[in-house]
Amino acid sequence: MNMSTFKIIKQNKHSLQKFLRHKFIKKVSMENVAQNIKPLVLSQNKIPTPEIKRVISNTSSDYSSVNLSEFYEVPPIYTATLNNVIFYPKYYSLFTKSRELISQSVGHHNNPIKSEHFSLSNLYFGRLERLSGTCTMIRSTFTQKNHYHCLIDYIPRIYLLDQHEYNNQEIKLLLCSLPTKTENFFLKKMLPENIKPMIVDPNKLYSLERVIFPSMMTSQKIGYLPPLYVDYLMSKVAPLRKRNKKNRIFISRSKSRNRRILNENELMSLLEDYGFKKYYLEELSIEEEIELFYDAEAVISPHGAGLANLIFSSNIKVLELFPKPEISFYYYFLCKSVNHDYHYWSNPKSLTKGRKNENFTVNLSEISKYLKTFF
């Protein structure tokens, strides 16, 4: 068999598998299979976002599926109770007994479902291991090693489990790998005593007797979290003292693989005149990051996961730097949660397409103008 014939066979096999997965893995909504759904009642479901109109033209194409307007509508937040479902640990997904994929279990409310990720042979012919009692999960299809997704997407789901009606029963928190250092910190601080982490095999499928499913509190690519959750989080992890808002923080990505600022030394010379200090967050523990941002007065940073720590600050100035003209709204919306004064600078000189993570040079005179309005 020559190489071209082998490639054709391989392509045809892949196409057939994709067709079969789309045909046999049907999707079903949580509302149609849950025994009970308990919504979280919020004081405000529509959040004013008047600045969106001004910056919408610079929005990344990644937001084509997201409805951006002068108000952000908080997605449905709830816990759902399900009986006798199948758990697919590798993607933290749930299936009905008839192998229908419960769409909300794979991630965000508007996250596209990719049935080609799942193994038909495992779903239909694999042996199911039975787990009795009540189970839950907080991870999803995103990587738990990403600081943003862990802090903003996963950990908030603990709040939905820390409710009176769930505190009188033993619950297994299913994880298909050991908790990361960051997860471990928050699990110890926030997880109710009746919920115990349990490591399961990512290559097995499990038949679960009962599941309490906590929804995401965020929308895809949008970091807004309800204030009642922010208050809950800070009651668990904040330093036991008043804030001392003195830290002017510049988050450096010079030790990262991408989105490094090429003229960072020149930028720091400017920022130091305004009292900013440079921090490498990868060198700090999560406790040190919380302490640092708890006392923040202002934060300047290239777009990156370190900005998720803004949730520990209150009413500060934020300037986010983007390597391309297009921007992302993760942290604009996170800042809405904690009343930060958010600003951004984007690089108009980048002509490359599809390279959101490129290294870049900032315009120092434009940054100087921001600083003069800040202080």
CSV table of C-alpha atoms in Angstrom, one decimal:
chain,number,residue,atom,x,y,z
A,1,MET,CA,0.0,0.0,0.0
A,2,ASN,CA,1.5,3.3,-1.0
A,3,MET,CA,1.4,6.5,1.1
A,4,SER,CA,-1.3,8.2,-0.9
A,5,THR,CA,-3.7,5.2,-0.7
A,6,PHE,CA,-3.0,5.0,3.1
A,7,LYS,CA,-4.0,8.7,3.4
A,8,ILE,CA,-7.2,8.2,1.5
A,9,ILE,CA,-8.2,5.3,3.7
A,10,LYS,CA,-7.4,7.2,6.8
A,11,GLN,CA,-9.4,10.3,5.6
A,12,ASN,CA,-12.4,8.1,4.7
A,13,LYS,CA,-12.2,6.3,8.1
A,14,HIS,CA,-12.2,9.7,9.9
A,15,SER,CA,-15.1,11.0,7.9
A,16,LEU,CA,-17.1,7.8,8.6
A,17,GLN,CA,-16.4,8.0,12.3
A,18,LYS,CA,-17.5,11.6,12.3
A,19,PHE,CA,-20.7,10.8,10.5
A,20,LEU,CA,-21.5,7.9,12.9
A,21,ARG,CA,-20.9,10.1,15.9
A,22,HIS,CA,-23.2,12.8,14.7
A,23,LYS,CA,-25.8,10.2,13.8
A,24,PHE,CA,-25.7,8.2,17.1
A,25,ILE,CA,-24.8,10.9,19.7
A,26,LYS,CA,-28.0,13.0,20.0
A,27,LYS,CA,-28.2,16.0,22.2
A,28,VAL,CA,-30.8,16.7,24.9
A,29,SER,CA,-31.4,19.7,27.1
A,30,MET,CA,-31.0,19.6,30.9
A,31,GLU,CA,-34.6,20.8,31.2
A,32,ASN,CA,-35.9,17.6,29.5
A,33,VAL,CA,-34.0,15.1,31.7
A,34,ALA,CA,-33.5,16.6,35.2
A,35,GLN,CA,-35.8,15.5,38.0
A,36,ASN,CA,-35.5,18.9,39.6
A,37,ILE,CA,-33.9,22.3,38.6
A,38,LYS,CA,-33.4,24.9,41.3
A,39,PRO,CA,-32.6,28.4,39.8
A,40,LEU,CA,-30.4,30.9,41.6
A,41,VAL,CA,-32.4,34.1,42.2
A,42,LEU,CA,-30.3,37.2,41.5
A,43,SER,CA,-31.1,40.8,42.5
A,44,GLN,CA,-30.0,41.9,39.0
A,45,ASN,CA,-30.2,39.8,35.8
A,46,LYS,CA,-29.4,42.6,33.3
A,47,ILE,CA,-26.1,44.4,33.7
A,48,PRO,CA,-25.6,47.8,32.0
A,49,THR,CA,-22.7,47.7,29.6
A,50,PRO,CA,-22.8,51.2,27.9
A,51,GLU,CA,-19.1,51.0,26.9
A,52,ILE,CA,-19.8,48.1,24.5
A,53,LYS,CA,-21.2,50.5,21.9
A,54,ARG,CA,-17.9,52.4,21.9
A,55,VAL,CA,-15.6,49.3,21.5
A,56,ILE,CA,-17.8,46.9,19.5
A,57,SER,CA,-15.9,47.6,16.3
A,58,ASN,CA,-12.7,46.2,17.9
A,59,THR,CA,-14.3,43.0,19.1
A,60,SER,CA,-12.5,39.8,18.3
A,61,SER,CA,-14.2,37.5,15.7
A,62,ASP,CA,-14.4,34.9,18.6
A,63,TYR,CA,-17.4,36.8,19.8
A,64,SER,CA,-19.5,36.3,16.6
A,65,SER,CA,-21.8,33.9,18.5
A,66,VAL,CA,-22.1,36.1,21.6
A,67,ASN,CA,-24.9,38.7,21.8
A,68,LEU,CA,-23.1,42.0,22.8
A,69,SER,CA,-25.4,44.9,23.5
A,70,GLU,CA,-25.8,47.8,26.0
A,71,PHE,CA,-27.0,45.2,28.6
A,72,TYR,CA,-25.4,41.9,29.5
A,73,GLU,CA,-28.0,39.3,30.4
A,74,VAL,CA,-26.8,36.9,33.0
A,75,PRO,CA,-27.3,33.3,31.8
A,76,PRO,CA,-29.6,30.9,33.8
A,77,ILE,CA,-27.7,29.8,36.9
A,78,TYR,CA,-29.1,26.7,38.7
A,79,THR,CA,-28.5,23.3,40.2
A,80,ALA,CA,-30.1,20.3,38.6
A,81,THR,CA,-30.8,16.9,40.1
A,82,LEU,CA,-30.5,13.8,37.8
A,83,ASN,CA,-30.9,10.1,38.4
A,84,ASN,CA,-29.2,7.2,36.6
A,85,VAL,CA,-27.0,9.0,34.1
A,86,ILE,CA,-23.7,8.1,32.5
A,87,PHE,CA,-20.5,10.1,33.3
A,88,TYR,CA,-17.8,10.5,30.6
A,89,PRO,CA,-14.9,11.6,32.8
A,90,LYS,CA,-12.5,12.6,30.0
A,91,TYR,CA,-14.8,15.5,29.1
A,92,TYR,CA,-16.7,15.8,32.3
A,93,SER,CA,-19.9,15.2,30.3
A,94,LEU,CA,-23.2,13.5,31.2
A,95,PHE,CA,-25.3,11.2,29.0
A,96,THR,CA,-28.7,9.7,29.5
A,97,LYS,CA,-29.1,5.9,29.7
A,98,SER,CA,-30.1,6.0,26.0
A,99,ARG,CA,-26.7,7.7,25.2
A,100,GLU,CA,-28.1,11.2,24.6
A,101,LEU,CA,-25.6,13.9,25.5
A,102,ILE,CA,-26.9,16.4,28.1
A,103,SER,CA,-25.7,19.5,26.3
A,104,GLN,CA,-25.2,21.8,29.3
A,105,SER,CA,-22.8,19.3,30.9
A,106,VAL,CA,-20.0,20.0,28.4
A,107,GLY,CA,-19.4,23.6,29.4
A,108,HIS,CA,-20.9,27.0,28.8
A,109,HIS,CA,-24.5,27.6,27.9
A,110,ASN,CA,-23.6,28.7,24.4
A,111,ASN,CA,-20.6,26.4,23.9
A,112,PRO,CA,-20.8,24.4,20.7
A,113,ILE,CA,-21.1,20.7,21.3
A,114,LYS,CA,-18.6,18.5,19.5
A,115,SER,CA,-19.9,15.0,19.3
A,116,GLU,CA,-16.7,13.8,17.5
A,117,HIS,CA,-14.8,14.0,20.8
A,118,PHE,CA,-16.7,11.0,22.2
A,119,SER,CA,-15.9,7.3,21.5
A,120,LEU,CA,-18.9,5.4,20.2
A,121,SER,CA,-17.4,2.0,21.2
A,122,ASN,CA,-17.0,3.2,24.7
A,123,LEU,CA,-20.5,4.7,24.9
A,124,TYR,CA,-22.3,1.7,23.4
A,125,PHE,CA,-20.1,-1.3,24.2
A,126,GLY,CA,-17.9,-0.2,27.1
A,127,ARG,CA,-18.5,-1.6,30.6
A,128,LEU,CA,-20.1,0.9,33.0
A,129,GLU,CA,-18.7,1.1,36.6
A,130,ARG,CA,-21.5,1.8,39.0
A,131,LEU,CA,-21.1,4.7,41.5
A,132,SER,CA,-23.9,4.7,44.2
A,133,GLY,CA,-24.9,7.7,46.2
A,134,THR,CA,-24.7,11.3,45.1
A,135,CYS,CA,-22.0,12.7,42.8
A,136,THR,CA,-21.2,16.1,41.4
A,137,MET,CA,-18.6,17.9,39.3
A,138,ILE,CA,-17.2,21.4,38.9
A,139,ARG,CA,-14.7,20.9,36.0
A,140,SER,CA,-15.8,20.9,32.4
A,141,THR,CA,-14.2,20.4,29.0
A,142,PHE,CA,-11.8,23.3,29.4
A,143,THR,CA,-8.4,22.5,30.9
A,144,GLN,CA,-8.4,22.9,34.7
A,145,LYS,CA,-4.7,24.0,34.5
A,146,ASN,CA,-5.7,27.4,33.1
A,147,HIS,CA,-5.8,30.0,35.9
A,148,TYR,CA,-8.7,32.0,34.4
A,149,HIS,CA,-11.0,29.0,33.7
A,150,CYS,CA,-10.3,27.5,37.1
A,151,LEU,CA,-10.9,30.7,39.1
A,152,ILE,CA,-13.7,32.2,37.0
A,153,ASP,CA,-15.5,29.2,35.5
A,154,TYR,CA,-15.0,26.2,37.8
A,155,ILE,CA,-14.5,27.3,41.4
A,156,PRO,CA,-17.8,29.5,41.4
A,157,ARG,CA,-19.8,26.3,41.0
A,158,ILE,CA,-18.9,25.4,44.5
A,159,TYR,CA,-21.2,28.1,45.7
A,160,LEU,CA,-24.2,26.4,44.1
A,161,LEU,CA,-23.3,23.2,46.0
A,162,ASP,CA,-22.9,25.0,49.3
A,163,GLN,CA,-26.6,25.3,49.9
A,164,HIS,CA,-28.6,24.1,52.9
A,165,GLU,CA,-30.6,21.4,51.0
A,166,TYR,CA,-27.3,19.7,50.0
A,167,ASN,CA,-25.5,19.9,53.3
A,168,ASN,CA,-27.1,16.9,54.9
A,169,GLN,CA,-25.8,14.2,52.5
A,170,GLU,CA,-22.4,12.8,51.5
A,171,ILE,CA,-21.5,14.0,48.0
A,172,LYS,CA,-18.6,12.7,45.8
A,173,LEU,CA,-16.8,15.4,43.8
A,174,LEU,CA,-15.6,13.6,40.7
A,175,LEU,CA,-12.2,14.5,39.3
A,176,CYS,CA,-10.3,12.5,36.7
A,177,SER,CA,-6.9,13.8,37.9
A,178,LEU,CA,-5.5,15.1,41.1
A,179,PRO,CA,-6.4,18.7,42.0
A,180,THR,CA,-3.9,21.3,40.8
A,181,LYS,CA,-2.3,23.5,43.5
A,182,THR,CA,-4.8,26.3,42.7
A,183,GLU,CA,-7.8,23.9,42.9
A,184,ASN,CA,-6.5,22.4,46.1
A,185,PHE,CA,-6.3,25.8,47.7
A,186,PHE,CA,-9.9,26.7,46.9
A,187,LEU,CA,-11.3,23.2,47.6
A,188,LYS,CA,-9.8,23.4,51.1
A,189,LYS,CA,-11.1,26.9,51.7
A,190,MET,CA,-14.6,26.6,50.1
A,191,LEU,CA,-15.7,23.0,49.7
A,192,PRO,CA,-18.4,22.0,52.2
A,193,GLU,CA,-17.3,19.2,54.6
A,194,ASN,CA,-19.9,16.8,53.2
A,195,ILE,CA,-18.4,16.9,49.7
A,196,LYS,CA,-15.3,14.7,49.2
A,197,PRO,CA,-13.1,14.7,46.1
A,198,MET,CA,-12.9,11.3,44.4
A,199,ILE,CA,-10.4,10.5,41.6
A,200,VAL,CA,-12.0,8.5,38.8
A,201,ASP,CA,-10.4,6.9,35.7
A,202,PRO,CA,-10.6,9.2,32.6
A,203,ASN,CA,-10.7,6.1,30.4
A,204,LYS,CA,-13.7,4.5,32.0
A,205,LEU,CA,-17.4,5.3,31.9
A,206,TYR,CA,-19.5,5.5,35.1
A,207,SER,CA,-23.1,4.9,35.8
A,208,LEU,CA,-24.1,7.4,38.4
A,209,GLU,CA,-27.1,6.8,40.8
A,210,ARG,CA,-27.7,10.5,41.5
A,211,VAL,CA,-26.0,13.7,40.3
A,212,ILE,CA,-26.3,17.3,41.6
A,213,PHE,CA,-25.2,19.3,38.6
A,214,PRO,CA,-24.2,23.0,39.2
A,215,SER,CA,-24.4,25.2,36.1
A,216,MET,CA,-21.7,27.6,35.1
A,217,MET,CA,-22.2,31.1,36.4
A,218,THR,CA,-20.3,32.7,33.5
A,219,SER,CA,-21.0,32.8,29.8
A,220,GLN,CA,-18.5,31.7,27.2
A,221,LYS,CA,-15.6,34.2,26.9
A,222,ILE,CA,-17.3,36.5,29.4
A,223,GLY,CA,-16.0,36.7,33.0
A,224,TYR,CA,-19.0,38.4,34.7
A,225,LEU,CA,-19.8,36.8,38.1
A,226,PRO,CA,-22.8,37.9,40.3
A,227,PRO,CA,-21.8,40.1,43.3
A,228,LEU,CA,-23.4,37.6,45.7
A,229,TYR,CA,-20.8,35.0,44.6
A,230,VAL,CA,-18.0,37.5,44.8
A,231,ASP,CA,-19.0,38.3,48.4
A,232,TYR,CA,-19.1,34.5,49.2
A,233,LEU,CA,-15.7,34.0,47.6
A,234,MET,CA,-14.1,36.8,49.6
A,235,SER,CA,-15.7,35.6,52.8
A,236,LYS,CA,-13.8,32.3,52.3
A,237,VAL,CA,-10.4,33.5,51.0
A,238,ALA,CA,-9.8,37.2,51.8
A,239,PRO,CA,-7.1,38.3,54.3
A,240,LEU,CA,-8.7,38.9,57.7
A,241,ARG,CA,-7.9,42.6,57.7
A,242,LYS,CA,-8.9,45.8,55.9
A,243,ARG,CA,-7.6,46.6,52.4
A,244,ASN,CA,-4.6,48.7,52.1
A,245,LYS,CA,-5.0,50.0,48.5
A,246,LYS,CA,-1.4,50.8,47.8
A,247,ASN,CA,-0.2,48.3,45.1
A,248,ARG,CA,0.2,49.5,41.6
A,249,ILE,CA,0.8,46.3,39.7
A,250,PHE,CA,2.3,45.6,36.3
A,251,ILE,CA,1.9,41.9,35.3
A,252,SER,CA,4.9,40.9,33.2
A,253,ARG,CA,4.6,38.1,30.6
A,254,SER,CA,8.3,38.3,29.8
A,255,LYS,CA,8.7,34.7,31.1
A,256,SER,CA,5.8,33.5,29.1
A,257,ARG,CA,5.8,32.0,25.6
A,258,ASN,CA,3.5,34.6,24.0
A,259,ARG,CA,2.0,38.0,24.3
A,260,ARG,CA,5.3,39.4,25.6
A,261,ILE,CA,5.8,43.2,25.5
A,262,LEU,CA,8.9,43.7,23.4
A,263,ASN,CA,9.6,47.2,24.8
A,264,GLU,CA,8.8,46.2,28.4
A,265,ASN,CA,12.0,47.8,29.9
A,266,GLU,CA,11.0,51.2,28.4
A,267,LEU,CA,7.4,50.7,29.5
A,268,MET,CA,8.5,50.0,33.1
A,269,SER,CA,10.6,53.1,33.1
A,270,LEU,CA,7.4,55.0,32.4
A,271,LEU,CA,5.3,53.0,34.9
A,272,GLU,CA,7.8,53.3,37.7
A,273,ASP,CA,7.4,57.1,37.6
A,274,TYR,CA,3.8,56.4,38.7
A,275,GLY,CA,4.7,53.9,41.4
A,276,PHE,CA,4.1,50.7,39.5
A,277,LYS,CA,6.1,47.5,40.3
A,278,LYS,CA,6.6,44.5,38.1
A,279,TYR,CA,5.3,41.1,39.1
A,280,TYR,CA,5.8,37.6,37.7
A,281,LEU,CA,2.7,35.9,38.8
A,282,GLU,CA,4.0,32.4,37.9
A,283,GLU,CA,6.5,32.9,40.8
A,284,LEU,CA,3.8,33.6,43.4
A,285,SER,CA,1.6,31.2,45.3
A,286,ILE,CA,-2.2,31.6,45.1
A,287,GLU,CA,-2.1,33.0,48.7
A,288,GLU,CA,0.5,35.6,47.6
A,289,GLU,CA,-1.5,36.5,44.5
A,290,ILE,CA,-4.6,37.1,46.7
A,291,GLU,CA,-2.7,39.3,49.1
A,292,LEU,CA,-1.2,41.3,46.2
A,293,PHE,CA,-4.5,42.0,44.4
A,294,TYR,CA,-6.4,42.5,47.6
A,295,ASP,CA,-4.4,45.6,48.2
A,296,ALA,CA,-4.3,46.7,44.6
A,297,GLU,CA,-5.0,50.3,43.6
A,298,ALA,CA,-4.3,49.9,39.8
A,299,VAL,CA,-3.4,47.0,37.5
A,300,ILE,CA,-1.8,47.2,34.0
A,301,SER,CA,-1.2,44.0,32.1
A,302,PRO,CA,-1.1,42.3,28.7
A,303,HIS,CA,-4.2,40.2,28.1
A,304,GLY,CA,-3.7,36.9,30.0
A,305,ALA,CA,-5.0,34.6,32.7
A,306,GLY,CA,-3.2,36.5,35.5
A,307,LEU,CA,-5.9,39.2,35.2
A,308,ALA,CA,-8.4,36.7,36.7
A,309,ASN,CA,-6.9,37.9,40.0
A,310,LEU,CA,-8.8,41.1,39.6
A,311,ILE,CA,-11.7,39.4,41.4
A,312,PHE,CA,-9.8,39.8,44.6
A,313,SER,CA,-9.6,43.6,44.2
A,314,SER,CA,-12.2,46.3,44.6
A,315,ASN,CA,-12.9,49.5,42.8
A,316,ILE,CA,-9.5,49.9,41.0
A,317,LYS,CA,-8.1,51.2,37.8
A,318,VAL,CA,-7.4,48.5,35.1
A,319,LEU,CA,-5.6,48.9,31.8
A,320,GLU,CA,-5.5,45.8,29.6
A,321,LEU,CA,-3.0,45.6,26.7
A,322,PHE,CA,-3.9,43.7,23.5
A,323,PRO,CA,-1.3,42.6,20.8
A,324,LYS,CA,-3.8,43.2,18.0
A,325,PRO,CA,-6.5,45.7,17.1
A,326,GLU,CA,-9.2,43.1,18.1
A,327,ILE,CA,-10.0,42.8,21.8
A,328,SER,CA,-11.5,40.2,24.1
A,329,PHE,CA,-14.1,40.9,26.7
A,330,TYR,CA,-13.2,38.4,29.4
A,331,TYR,CA,-11.9,41.0,31.8
A,332,TYR,CA,-14.2,43.9,30.8
A,333,PHE,CA,-17.0,41.8,32.2
A,334,LEU,CA,-15.1,40.6,35.2
A,335,CYS,CA,-14.4,44.2,36.1
A,336,LYS,CA,-18.2,44.8,36.0
A,337,SER,CA,-18.5,42.2,38.8
A,338,VAL,CA,-16.2,44.1,41.2
A,339,ASN,CA,-16.8,47.8,40.1
A,340,HIS,CA,-13.4,48.3,38.5
A,341,ASP,CA,-12.7,51.2,36.1
A,342,TYR,CA,-11.7,49.3,33.0
A,343,HIS,CA,-9.7,50.6,30.1
A,344,TYR,CA,-7.9,48.9,27.2
A,345,TRP,CA,-5.2,49.6,24.7
A,346,SER,CA,-5.0,47.6,21.5
A,347,ASN,CA,-2.2,47.5,18.9
A,348,PRO,CA,-3.3,49.1,15.7
A,349,LYS,CA,0.0,48.2,13.9
A,350,SER,CA,-0.5,44.5,14.0
A,351,LEU,CA,-1.3,43.3,10.4
A,352,THR,CA,-1.0,39.6,11.0
A,353,LYS,CA,-4.2,37.5,10.9
A,354,GLY,CA,-5.0,34.7,13.2
A,355,ARG,CA,-2.1,35.3,15.6
A,356,LYS,CA,-3.8,36.5,18.8
A,357,ASN,CA,-0.9,35.5,20.9
A,358,GLU,CA,1.9,37.4,19.1
A,359,ASN,CA,4.5,39.4,21.0
A,360,PHE,CA,4.1,43.2,20.5
A,361,THR,CA,5.3,46.7,21.2
A,362,VAL,CA,3.2,49.2,23.1
A,363,ASN,CA,2.9,52.9,22.2
A,364,LEU,CA,4.5,54.6,25.3
A,365,SER,CA,2.9,58.1,24.6
A,366,GLU,CA,-0.6,56.5,24.5
A,367,ILE,CA,0.1,54.6,27.7
A,368,SER,CA,1.3,57.9,29.3
A,369,LYS,CA,-2.1,59.5,28.4
A,370,TYR,CA,-3.9,56.8,30.3
A,371,LEU,CA,-1.7,57.2,33.3
A,372,LYS,CA,-2.3,60.9,33.4
A,373,THR,CA,-6.1,60.3,33.5
A,374,PHE,CA,-5.7,57.6,36.2
A,375,PHE,CA,-3.7,59.6,38.7
